[in-house]
């Protein structure tokens, strides 16, 4: 009898201990869940579920449901499906759980199972499939999208060849952990930034959210042969022991926008958008950007519009359409203003995430709320009537293989062409994302131009105005090397005006023909400095005379064009000689030469009172600019080619070069107010 009592006592103690351990695990799991640490929460819920007796079916179902929710959030698809199925089996799955189960079955490529689940959900809503569209609740709308996805996805896969996309996994960037949100930058798109949880990321502890190291931003550079370097963490103070990722850049490449997620053991983790500045090759510390004063909503996945005027981002703040929505706010010199939700047709009751732009203005984003192949699918929002204050969009689903049953997102483009990189977790059993390349053959016509000082270097502060006879009217910013690149349309006549403060304007015209293959037009915008002499190259005179030679006409015609493009300018036209010969003779010869050029300009329509000819002879020897030292290494910036300087050169060839440089024709701007009613 005593032995039986002991056995029963021990059994009760073991049962109570198991119940106590399961309850403790549930409490720990709930605490982790409240903080957004879903990986740690899932482990605790799994422990509690395994310690719950099989006959306690409702309790097992409730704990399976919590476990499923965590696995869903961290992309453990198979485990999440199994846990939701257990919740269904134990009759603890509500309509929201059925929706999540159907979406996960889509994400796993189980389209027939997904269709069955969505049909059960329709029955649970007390309606028919035809009557589903009359119900405007978020659940009904997502159910309708889900059943459409289950039926359309197999057809998209079958029509893969029609999509025109070629994709390839890029092992040069990928590791045994997650990589996502690639972003190309650099003058020649030769730098790729991306987010990764690989072992080289900072921090020693694993994230309670994902079970991996907190994400850092890495980068790789492409050499002249097109080979990418081994990815390295971004230099500087940008990366830290918390999560940084999903980076994008301002059009000038000097400001990085990124998502940060800081740690607080007592407070839920909310993503925030931050900015960082570049100093040489390194990036500074990320500073949180306040979009609103809302501290209970997340702000993530920044994207800057091609014109640099708008910051697009993702948020679950109040006022949206449900789930995560894409918003935008205007970037001004005085701060951020004019918050807008993009609304329909982009946002849905589901999640819209990872906005990014193709340079032609098309907005790419990912969503699980529109009909798709499963998980996050990539969609293209093409602007309609973009000149209006309200932009309307036309949506396009690019099909398979760009999209898959998994999550597909994070597009970045190599210039104006339909090629670049994106990320996907397709085929990864752990649900980790990796970087893929994509390319779609399209006939794209582009113009590439450079804005630079006429006899000097690039002008990164330059602007180019593009006007077309189809109604195009755009302002184009240039990059750090003074270049710009823009898509153009066949059959359109364009005028491009290159400008920069402190310089004269320069105009180029372009007629775009219809072609069968992609074509790039190249334009040059040499701008004349209004505060320094500007060399007129290739002006030739008969020997020892002031007669212009015929080969000078091309350069002189360009000067006529320049003066017509800048009708409010008056100039001094000067001619110079070398030191050889008497001062009086040289001055007389140079004066006659300057007058010859002025006469040519007058004969070609330039008003005489805009032109002042001056012959300086040898009075003003040439001062060497840095650009000239690249062609003549024996010269240094700031050298003045005086008679004494030239005669001191040891080489006769160098001496003759300097004499040739002194024999020149230049102009300098005198006024910029000619013809104005009120001159200042």
PDB file of C-alpha atoms in Angstrom, residues 202-437:
ATOM      1  CA  UNK A 202      28.918  43.179 -35.198  1.00  0.00           C
ATOM      2  CA  UNK A 203      27.662  41.955 -31.837  1.00  0.00           C
ATOM      3  CA  UNK A 204      28.241  38.722 -29.955  1.00  0.00           C
ATOM      4  CA  UNK A 205      24.660  37.813 -29.035  1.00  0.00           C
ATOM      5  CA  UNK A 206      22.070  36.263 -31.317  1.00  0.00           C
ATOM      6  CA  UNK A 207      18.953  38.262 -32.016  1.00  0.00           C
ATOM      7  CA  UNK A 208      15.859  37.249 -30.076  1.00  0.00           C
ATOM      8  CA  UNK A 209      13.869  38.264 -33.139  1.00  0.00           C
ATOM      9  CA  UNK A 210      15.486  36.025 -35.756  1.00  0.00           C
ATOM     10  CA  UNK A 211      17.898  33.726 -33.917  1.00  0.00           C
ATOM     11  CA  UNK A 212      20.787  35.084 -36.002  1.00  0.00           C
ATOM     12  CA  UNK A 213      23.226  37.928 -35.451  1.00  0.00           C
ATOM     13  CA  UNK A 214      21.742  41.436 -35.716  1.00  0.00           C
ATOM     14  CA  UNK A 215      21.923  42.702 -39.282  1.00  0.00           C
ATOM     15  CA  UNK A 216      24.671  45.034 -40.515  1.00  0.00           C
ATOM     16  CA  UNK A 217      25.218  46.795 -43.835  1.00  0.00           C
ATOM     17  CA  UNK A 218      27.912  45.355 -46.105  1.00  0.00           C
ATOM     18  CA  UNK A 219      29.241  46.453 -49.473  1.00  0.00           C
ATOM     19  CA  UNK A 220      31.101  45.110 -52.486  1.00  0.00           C
ATOM     20  CA  UNK A 221      32.838  46.948 -55.347  1.00  0.00           C
ATOM     21  CA  UNK A 222      33.156  45.981 -59.008  1.00  0.00           C
ATOM     22  CA  UNK A 223      36.500  46.218 -60.783  1.00  0.00           C
ATOM     23  CA  UNK A 224      37.195  47.169 -64.410  1.00  0.00           C
ATOM     24  CA  UNK A 225      36.669  43.550 -65.488  1.00  0.00           C
ATOM     25  CA  UNK A 226      33.214  43.369 -63.900  1.00  0.00           C
ATOM     26  CA  UNK A 227      34.257  41.178 -60.958  1.00  0.00           C
ATOM     27  CA  UNK A 228      32.781  41.947 -57.542  1.00  0.00           C
ATOM     28  CA  UNK A 229      35.013  42.070 -54.474  1.00  0.00           C
ATOM     29  CA  UNK A 230      34.460  40.026 -51.340  1.00  0.00           C
ATOM     30  CA  UNK A 231      31.756  41.796 -49.274  1.00  0.00           C
ATOM     31  CA  UNK A 232      33.009  43.778 -46.300  1.00  0.00           C
ATOM     32  CA  UNK A 233      31.195  45.648 -43.499  1.00  0.00           C
ATOM     33  CA  UNK A 234      30.686  49.334 -44.237  1.00  0.00           C
ATOM     34  CA  UNK A 235      33.531  51.386 -42.783  1.00  0.00           C
ATOM     35  CA  UNK A 236      32.913  54.027 -40.136  1.00  0.00           C
ATOM     36  CA  UNK A 237      30.438  54.255 -37.263  1.00  0.00           C
ATOM     37  CA  UNK A 238      27.374  53.149 -39.200  1.00  0.00           C
ATOM     38  CA  UNK A 239      27.123  49.530 -38.047  1.00  0.00           C
ATOM     39  CA  UNK A 240      26.541  48.720 -34.393  1.00  0.00           C
ATOM     40  CA  UNK A 241      25.469  45.825 -32.177  1.00  0.00           C
ATOM     41  CA  UNK A 242      21.808  46.384 -33.092  1.00  0.00           C
ATOM     42  CA  UNK A 243      20.052  45.917 -36.443  1.00  0.00           C
ATOM     43  CA  UNK A 244      20.855  48.206 -39.378  1.00  0.00           C
ATOM     44  CA  UNK A 245      19.618  47.522 -42.875  1.00  0.00           C
ATOM     45  CA  UNK A 246      17.541  48.296 -45.976  1.00  0.00           C
ATOM     46  CA  UNK A 247      19.751  51.185 -47.071  1.00  0.00           C
ATOM     47  CA  UNK A 248      19.105  53.627 -49.891  1.00  0.00           C
ATOM     48  CA  UNK A 249      20.792  56.840 -51.031  1.00  0.00           C
ATOM     49  CA  UNK A 250      20.027  60.420 -51.967  1.00  0.00           C
ATOM     50  CA  UNK A 251      20.543  61.186 -55.678  1.00  0.00           C
ATOM     51  CA  UNK A 252      23.956  62.766 -54.977  1.00  0.00           C
ATOM     52  CA  UNK A 253      25.064  59.691 -53.014  1.00  0.00           C
ATOM     53  CA  UNK A 254      26.095  61.733 -49.969  1.00  0.00           C
ATOM     54  CA  UNK A 255      23.247  60.743 -47.640  1.00  0.00           C
ATOM     55  CA  UNK A 256      22.230  57.215 -46.702  1.00  0.00           C
ATOM     56  CA  UNK A 257      18.725  56.435 -45.465  1.00  0.00           C
ATOM     57  CA  UNK A 258      18.399  53.169 -43.566  1.00  0.00           C
ATOM     58  CA  UNK A 259      16.279  51.208 -41.099  1.00  0.00           C
ATOM     59  CA  UNK A 260      17.506  50.746 -37.527  1.00  0.00           C
ATOM     60  CA  UNK A 261      15.995  48.639 -34.754  1.00  0.00           C
ATOM     61  CA  UNK A 262      17.358  49.408 -31.320  1.00  0.00           C
ATOM     62  CA  UNK A 263      17.312  47.115 -28.299  1.00  0.00           C
ATOM     63  CA  UNK A 264      15.269  47.784 -25.161  1.00  0.00           C
ATOM     64  CA  UNK A 265      14.728  44.863 -22.751  1.00  0.00           C
ATOM     65  CA  UNK A 266      11.615  46.495 -21.302  1.00  0.00           C
ATOM     66  CA  UNK A 267       9.987  47.885 -24.422  1.00  0.00           C
ATOM     67  CA  UNK A 268       8.731  46.528 -27.756  1.00  0.00           C
ATOM     68  CA  UNK A 269      11.141  46.942 -30.642  1.00  0.00           C
ATOM     69  CA  UNK A 270      10.000  49.353 -33.307  1.00  0.00           C
ATOM     70  CA  UNK A 271      11.942  49.954 -36.468  1.00  0.00           C
ATOM     71  CA  UNK A 272      12.921  53.540 -37.224  1.00  0.00           C
ATOM     72  CA  UNK A 273      14.379  55.339 -40.238  1.00  0.00           C
ATOM     73  CA  UNK A 274      17.766  56.986 -39.788  1.00  0.00           C
ATOM     74  CA  UNK A 275      20.222  58.924 -41.937  1.00  0.00           C
ATOM     75  CA  UNK A 276      24.003  58.826 -42.179  1.00  0.00           C
ATOM     76  CA  UNK A 277      26.491  61.066 -43.976  1.00  0.00           C
ATOM     77  CA  UNK A 278      29.527  60.004 -45.960  1.00  0.00           C
ATOM     78  CA  UNK A 279      32.964  61.319 -45.060  1.00  0.00           C
ATOM     79  CA  UNK A 280      35.439  60.223 -47.736  1.00  0.00           C
ATOM     80  CA  UNK A 281      35.080  56.416 -47.872  1.00  0.00           C
ATOM     81  CA  UNK A 282      33.473  56.021 -44.424  1.00  0.00           C
ATOM     82  CA  UNK A 283      29.911  56.521 -43.247  1.00  0.00           C
ATOM     83  CA  UNK A 284      29.081  58.341 -40.048  1.00  0.00           C
ATOM     84  CA  UNK A 285      26.856  57.199 -37.218  1.00  0.00           C
ATOM     85  CA  UNK A 286      23.174  56.736 -38.027  1.00  0.00           C
ATOM     86  CA  UNK A 287      20.887  59.468 -36.652  1.00  0.00           C
ATOM     87  CA  UNK A 288      17.180  58.733 -36.241  1.00  0.00           C
ATOM     88  CA  UNK A 289      14.977  60.746 -38.597  1.00  0.00           C
ATOM     89  CA  UNK A 290      11.741  61.939 -37.009  1.00  0.00           C
ATOM     90  CA  UNK A 291       8.954  61.550 -39.544  1.00  0.00           C
ATOM     91  CA  UNK A 292       6.148  61.974 -37.015  1.00  0.00           C
ATOM     92  CA  UNK A 293       6.030  62.027 -33.224  1.00  0.00           C
ATOM     93  CA  UNK A 294       4.346  58.629 -33.214  1.00  0.00           C
ATOM     94  CA  UNK A 295       6.496  56.363 -31.017  1.00  0.00           C
ATOM     95  CA  UNK A 296       4.228  53.298 -31.189  1.00  0.00           C
ATOM     96  CA  UNK A 297       4.409  52.670 -34.935  1.00  0.00           C
ATOM     97  CA  UNK A 298       7.228  51.300 -37.035  1.00  0.00           C
ATOM     98  CA  UNK A 299       8.947  53.250 -39.826  1.00  0.00           C
ATOM     99  CA  UNK A 300      11.109  51.247 -42.211  1.00  0.00           C
ATOM    100  CA  UNK A 301      12.329  50.546 -45.756  1.00  0.00           C
ATOM    101  CA  UNK A 302      13.163  54.085 -46.968  1.00  0.00           C
ATOM    102  CA  UNK A 303      13.326  54.946 -50.671  1.00  0.00           C
ATOM    103  CA  UNK A 304      14.134  58.324 -52.227  1.00  0.00           C
ATOM    104  CA  UNK A 305      12.376  59.342 -55.448  1.00  0.00           C
ATOM    105  CA  UNK A 306      14.672  59.849 -58.473  1.00  0.00           C
ATOM    106  CA  UNK A 307      14.273  63.640 -58.265  1.00  0.00           C
ATOM    107  CA  UNK A 308      15.249  63.594 -54.571  1.00  0.00           C
ATOM    108  CA  UNK A 309      12.050  65.379 -53.564  1.00  0.00           C
ATOM    109  CA  UNK A 310      10.186  62.576 -51.757  1.00  0.00           C
ATOM    110  CA  UNK A 311      11.018  60.007 -49.094  1.00  0.00           C
ATOM    111  CA  UNK A 312       8.918  56.855 -49.461  1.00  0.00           C
ATOM    112  CA  UNK A 313       8.734  54.434 -46.528  1.00  0.00           C
ATOM    113  CA  UNK A 314       6.699  51.696 -44.837  1.00  0.00           C
ATOM    114  CA  UNK A 315       4.654  52.127 -41.670  1.00  0.00           C
ATOM    115  CA  UNK A 316       1.745  50.668 -39.712  1.00  0.00           C
ATOM    116  CA  UNK A 317       0.775  54.080 -38.320  1.00  0.00           C
ATOM    117  CA  UNK A 318      -2.929  54.928 -37.942  1.00  0.00           C
ATOM    118  CA  UNK A 319      -4.663  56.188 -41.065  1.00  0.00           C
ATOM    119  CA  UNK A 320      -3.469  53.425 -43.366  1.00  0.00           C
ATOM    120  CA  UNK A 321      -5.374  50.674 -45.150  1.00  0.00           C
ATOM    121  CA  UNK A 322      -4.283  47.868 -42.831  1.00  0.00           C
ATOM    122  CA  UNK A 323      -1.095  45.963 -42.170  1.00  0.00           C
ATOM    123  CA  UNK A 324       1.986  47.780 -43.442  1.00  0.00           C
ATOM    124  CA  UNK A 325       1.377  50.570 -45.944  1.00  0.00           C
ATOM    125  CA  UNK A 326       3.649  52.623 -48.175  1.00  0.00           C
ATOM    126  CA  UNK A 327       3.680  56.334 -47.332  1.00  0.00           C
ATOM    127  CA  UNK A 328       5.643  59.297 -48.575  1.00  0.00           C
ATOM    128  CA  UNK A 329       6.743  62.658 -47.210  1.00  0.00           C
ATOM    129  CA  UNK A 330       8.323  65.591 -49.034  1.00  0.00           C
ATOM    130  CA  UNK A 331      11.999  66.435 -48.500  1.00  0.00           C
ATOM    131  CA  UNK A 332      12.586  70.191 -48.323  1.00  0.00           C
ATOM    132  CA  UNK A 333      15.465  72.401 -47.211  1.00  0.00           C
ATOM    133  CA  UNK A 334      13.508  73.187 -44.041  1.00  0.00           C
ATOM    134  CA  UNK A 335      12.686  69.567 -43.208  1.00  0.00           C
ATOM    135  CA  UNK A 336      10.062  66.927 -43.962  1.00  0.00           C
ATOM    136  CA  UNK A 337       6.523  67.986 -44.784  1.00  0.00           C
ATOM    137  CA  UNK A 338       3.300  66.814 -46.439  1.00  0.00           C
ATOM    138  CA  UNK A 339       2.812  63.238 -45.173  1.00  0.00           C
ATOM    139  CA  UNK A 340       0.754  61.100 -47.602  1.00  0.00           C
ATOM    140  CA  UNK A 341      -0.522  57.529 -47.720  1.00  0.00           C
ATOM    141  CA  UNK A 342      -0.198  56.213 -51.289  1.00  0.00           C
ATOM    142  CA  UNK A 343      -3.632  54.594 -50.995  1.00  0.00           C
ATOM    143  CA  UNK A 344      -5.136  52.433 -53.719  1.00  0.00           C
ATOM    144  CA  UNK A 345      -4.222  50.715 -55.939  1.00  0.00           C
ATOM    145  CA  UNK A 346      -0.878  50.234 -54.175  1.00  0.00           C
ATOM    146  CA  UNK A 347      -1.861  49.669 -50.540  1.00  0.00           C
ATOM    147  CA  UNK A 348      -4.155  46.865 -49.371  1.00  0.00           C
ATOM    148  CA  UNK A 349      -5.287  45.409 -46.021  1.00  0.00           C
ATOM    149  CA  UNK A 350      -2.165  43.214 -46.300  1.00  0.00           C
ATOM    150  CA  UNK A 351       1.481  44.277 -46.127  1.00  0.00           C
ATOM    151  CA  UNK A 352       3.146  46.513 -48.735  1.00  0.00           C
ATOM    152  CA  UNK A 353       6.880  46.762 -48.195  1.00  0.00           C
ATOM    153  CA  UNK A 354      10.317  47.534 -49.671  1.00  0.00           C
ATOM    154  CA  UNK A 355       9.512  50.406 -52.072  1.00  0.00           C
ATOM    155  CA  UNK A 356      12.232  51.279 -54.564  1.00  0.00           C
ATOM    156  CA  UNK A 357      12.468  53.230 -57.802  1.00  0.00           C
ATOM    157  CA  UNK A 358      13.652  52.479 -61.266  1.00  0.00           C
ATOM    158  CA  UNK A 359      15.340  55.680 -62.512  1.00  0.00           C
ATOM    159  CA  UNK A 360      12.575  56.146 -65.100  1.00  0.00           C
ATOM    160  CA  UNK A 361      10.119  56.839 -62.243  1.00  0.00           C
ATOM    161  CA  UNK A 362       8.457  53.401 -61.996  1.00  0.00           C
ATOM    162  CA  UNK A 363       7.818  52.449 -58.360  1.00  0.00           C
ATOM    163  CA  UNK A 364       8.595  48.837 -57.424  1.00  0.00           C
ATOM    164  CA  UNK A 365       7.309  47.360 -54.170  1.00  0.00           C
ATOM    165  CA  UNK A 366       6.409  44.004 -52.622  1.00  0.00           C
ATOM    166  CA  UNK A 367       3.065  42.920 -51.244  1.00  0.00           C
ATOM    167  CA  UNK A 368       1.192  39.944 -49.850  1.00  0.00           C
ATOM    168  CA  UNK A 369      -2.157  41.722 -50.202  1.00  0.00           C
ATOM    169  CA  UNK A 370      -2.452  41.637 -54.004  1.00  0.00           C
ATOM    170  CA  UNK A 371      -2.949  38.373 -55.941  1.00  0.00           C
ATOM    171  CA  UNK A 372       0.488  36.803 -56.311  1.00  0.00           C
ATOM    172  CA  UNK A 373       2.491  33.615 -56.263  1.00  0.00           C
ATOM    173  CA  UNK A 374       2.886  33.447 -52.483  1.00  0.00           C
ATOM    174  CA  UNK A 375       4.728  35.383 -49.805  1.00  0.00           C
ATOM    175  CA  UNK A 376       5.797  38.856 -50.877  1.00  0.00           C
ATOM    176  CA  UNK A 377       5.523  39.384 -54.617  1.00  0.00           C
ATOM    177  CA  UNK A 378       7.132  42.229 -56.563  1.00  0.00           C
ATOM    178  CA  UNK A 379       4.762  44.668 -58.271  1.00  0.00           C
ATOM    179  CA  UNK A 380       5.424  47.572 -60.631  1.00  0.00           C
ATOM    180  CA  UNK A 381       3.472  50.798 -60.152  1.00  0.00           C
ATOM    181  CA  UNK A 382       3.764  52.884 -63.315  1.00  0.00           C
ATOM    182  CA  UNK A 383       2.869  56.556 -62.794  1.00  0.00           C
ATOM    183  CA  UNK A 384       0.026  57.920 -64.894  1.00  0.00           C
ATOM    184  CA  UNK A 385      -0.182  61.700 -65.393  1.00  0.00           C
ATOM    185  CA  UNK A 386       2.883  62.257 -63.193  1.00  0.00           C
ATOM    186  CA  UNK A 387       2.756  66.007 -63.921  1.00  0.00           C
ATOM    187  CA  UNK A 388      -0.432  66.224 -61.836  1.00  0.00           C
ATOM    188  CA  UNK A 389      -0.313  67.063 -58.129  1.00  0.00           C
ATOM    189  CA  UNK A 390      -1.918  63.669 -57.477  1.00  0.00           C
ATOM    190  CA  UNK A 391      -0.100  60.731 -59.059  1.00  0.00           C
ATOM    191  CA  UNK A 392      -2.188  57.794 -60.233  1.00  0.00           C
ATOM    192  CA  UNK A 393      -0.581  54.399 -60.696  1.00  0.00           C
ATOM    193  CA  UNK A 394      -1.178  51.445 -62.965  1.00  0.00           C
ATOM    194  CA  UNK A 395      -0.115  48.148 -61.377  1.00  0.00           C
ATOM    195  CA  UNK A 396       1.690  45.343 -63.161  1.00  0.00           C
ATOM    196  CA  UNK A 397       2.672  41.882 -61.905  1.00  0.00           C
ATOM    197  CA  UNK A 398       5.935  40.836 -63.628  1.00  0.00           C
ATOM    198  CA  UNK A 399       5.203  37.116 -63.233  1.00  0.00           C
ATOM    199  CA  UNK A 400       7.568  34.176 -62.772  1.00  0.00           C
ATOM    200  CA  UNK A 401      10.580  33.811 -62.419  1.00  0.00           C
ATOM    201  CA  UNK A 402      11.063  37.295 -60.958  1.00  0.00           C
ATOM    202  CA  UNK A 403       8.356  36.304 -58.487  1.00  0.00           C
ATOM    203  CA  UNK A 404       8.127  32.922 -56.812  1.00  0.00           C
ATOM    204  CA  UNK A 405       6.225  31.170 -54.049  1.00  0.00           C
ATOM    205  CA  UNK A 406       8.658  32.685 -51.537  1.00  0.00           C
ATOM    206  CA  UNK A 407       9.327  36.289 -50.573  1.00  0.00           C
ATOM    207  CA  UNK A 408      10.654  38.400 -53.448  1.00  0.00           C
ATOM    208  CA  UNK A 409      11.604  42.013 -52.801  1.00  0.00           C
ATOM    209  CA  UNK A 410      14.294  44.700 -52.667  1.00  0.00           C
ATOM    210  CA  UNK A 411      14.898  45.679 -56.309  1.00  0.00           C
ATOM    211  CA  UNK A 412      17.840  47.800 -57.426  1.00  0.00           C
ATOM    212  CA  UNK A 413      18.618  48.818 -61.011  1.00  0.00           C
ATOM    213  CA  UNK A 414      21.803  49.166 -63.015  1.00  0.00           C
ATOM    214  CA  UNK A 415      21.189  52.559 -64.522  1.00  0.00           C
ATOM    215  CA  UNK A 416      18.174  52.928 -66.775  1.00  0.00           C
ATOM    216  CA  UNK A 417      18.191  49.346 -67.998  1.00  0.00           C
ATOM    217  CA  UNK A 418      15.876  46.625 -66.734  1.00  0.00           C
ATOM    218  CA  UNK A 419      18.602  44.704 -64.977  1.00  0.00           C
ATOM    219  CA  UNK A 420      20.087  44.675 -61.510  1.00  0.00           C
ATOM    220  CA  UNK A 421      19.606  42.758 -58.270  1.00  0.00           C
ATOM    221  CA  UNK A 422      16.854  41.710 -55.881  1.00  0.00           C
ATOM    222  CA  UNK A 423      16.466  39.251 -53.033  1.00  0.00           C
ATOM    223  CA  UNK A 424      14.381  36.161 -52.405  1.00  0.00           C
ATOM    224  CA  UNK A 425      14.118  33.305 -49.934  1.00  0.00           C
ATOM    225  CA  UNK A 426      12.879  30.871 -52.585  1.00  0.00           C
ATOM    226  CA  UNK A 427      14.166  27.358 -52.020  1.00  0.00           C
ATOM    227  CA  UNK A 428      15.727  28.142 -48.626  1.00  0.00           C
ATOM    228  CA  UNK A 429      14.315  25.802 -45.991  1.00  0.00           C
ATOM    229  CA  UNK A 430      15.315  28.204 -43.213  1.00  0.00           C
ATOM    230  CA  UNK A 431      13.497  31.095 -44.872  1.00  0.00           C
ATOM    231  CA  UNK A 432      16.688  33.139 -45.229  1.00  0.00           C
ATOM    232  CA  UNK A 433      16.934  35.682 -48.025  1.00  0.00           C
ATOM    233  CA  UNK A 434      19.661  35.747 -50.651  1.00  0.00           C
ATOM    234  CA  UNK A 435      20.641  38.067 -53.491  1.00  0.00           C
ATOM    235  CA  UNK A 436      19.764  37.282 -57.111  1.00  0.00           C
ATOM    236  CA  UNK A 437      20.477  39.125 -60.354  1.00  0.00           C
TER     237      UNK A 437
END
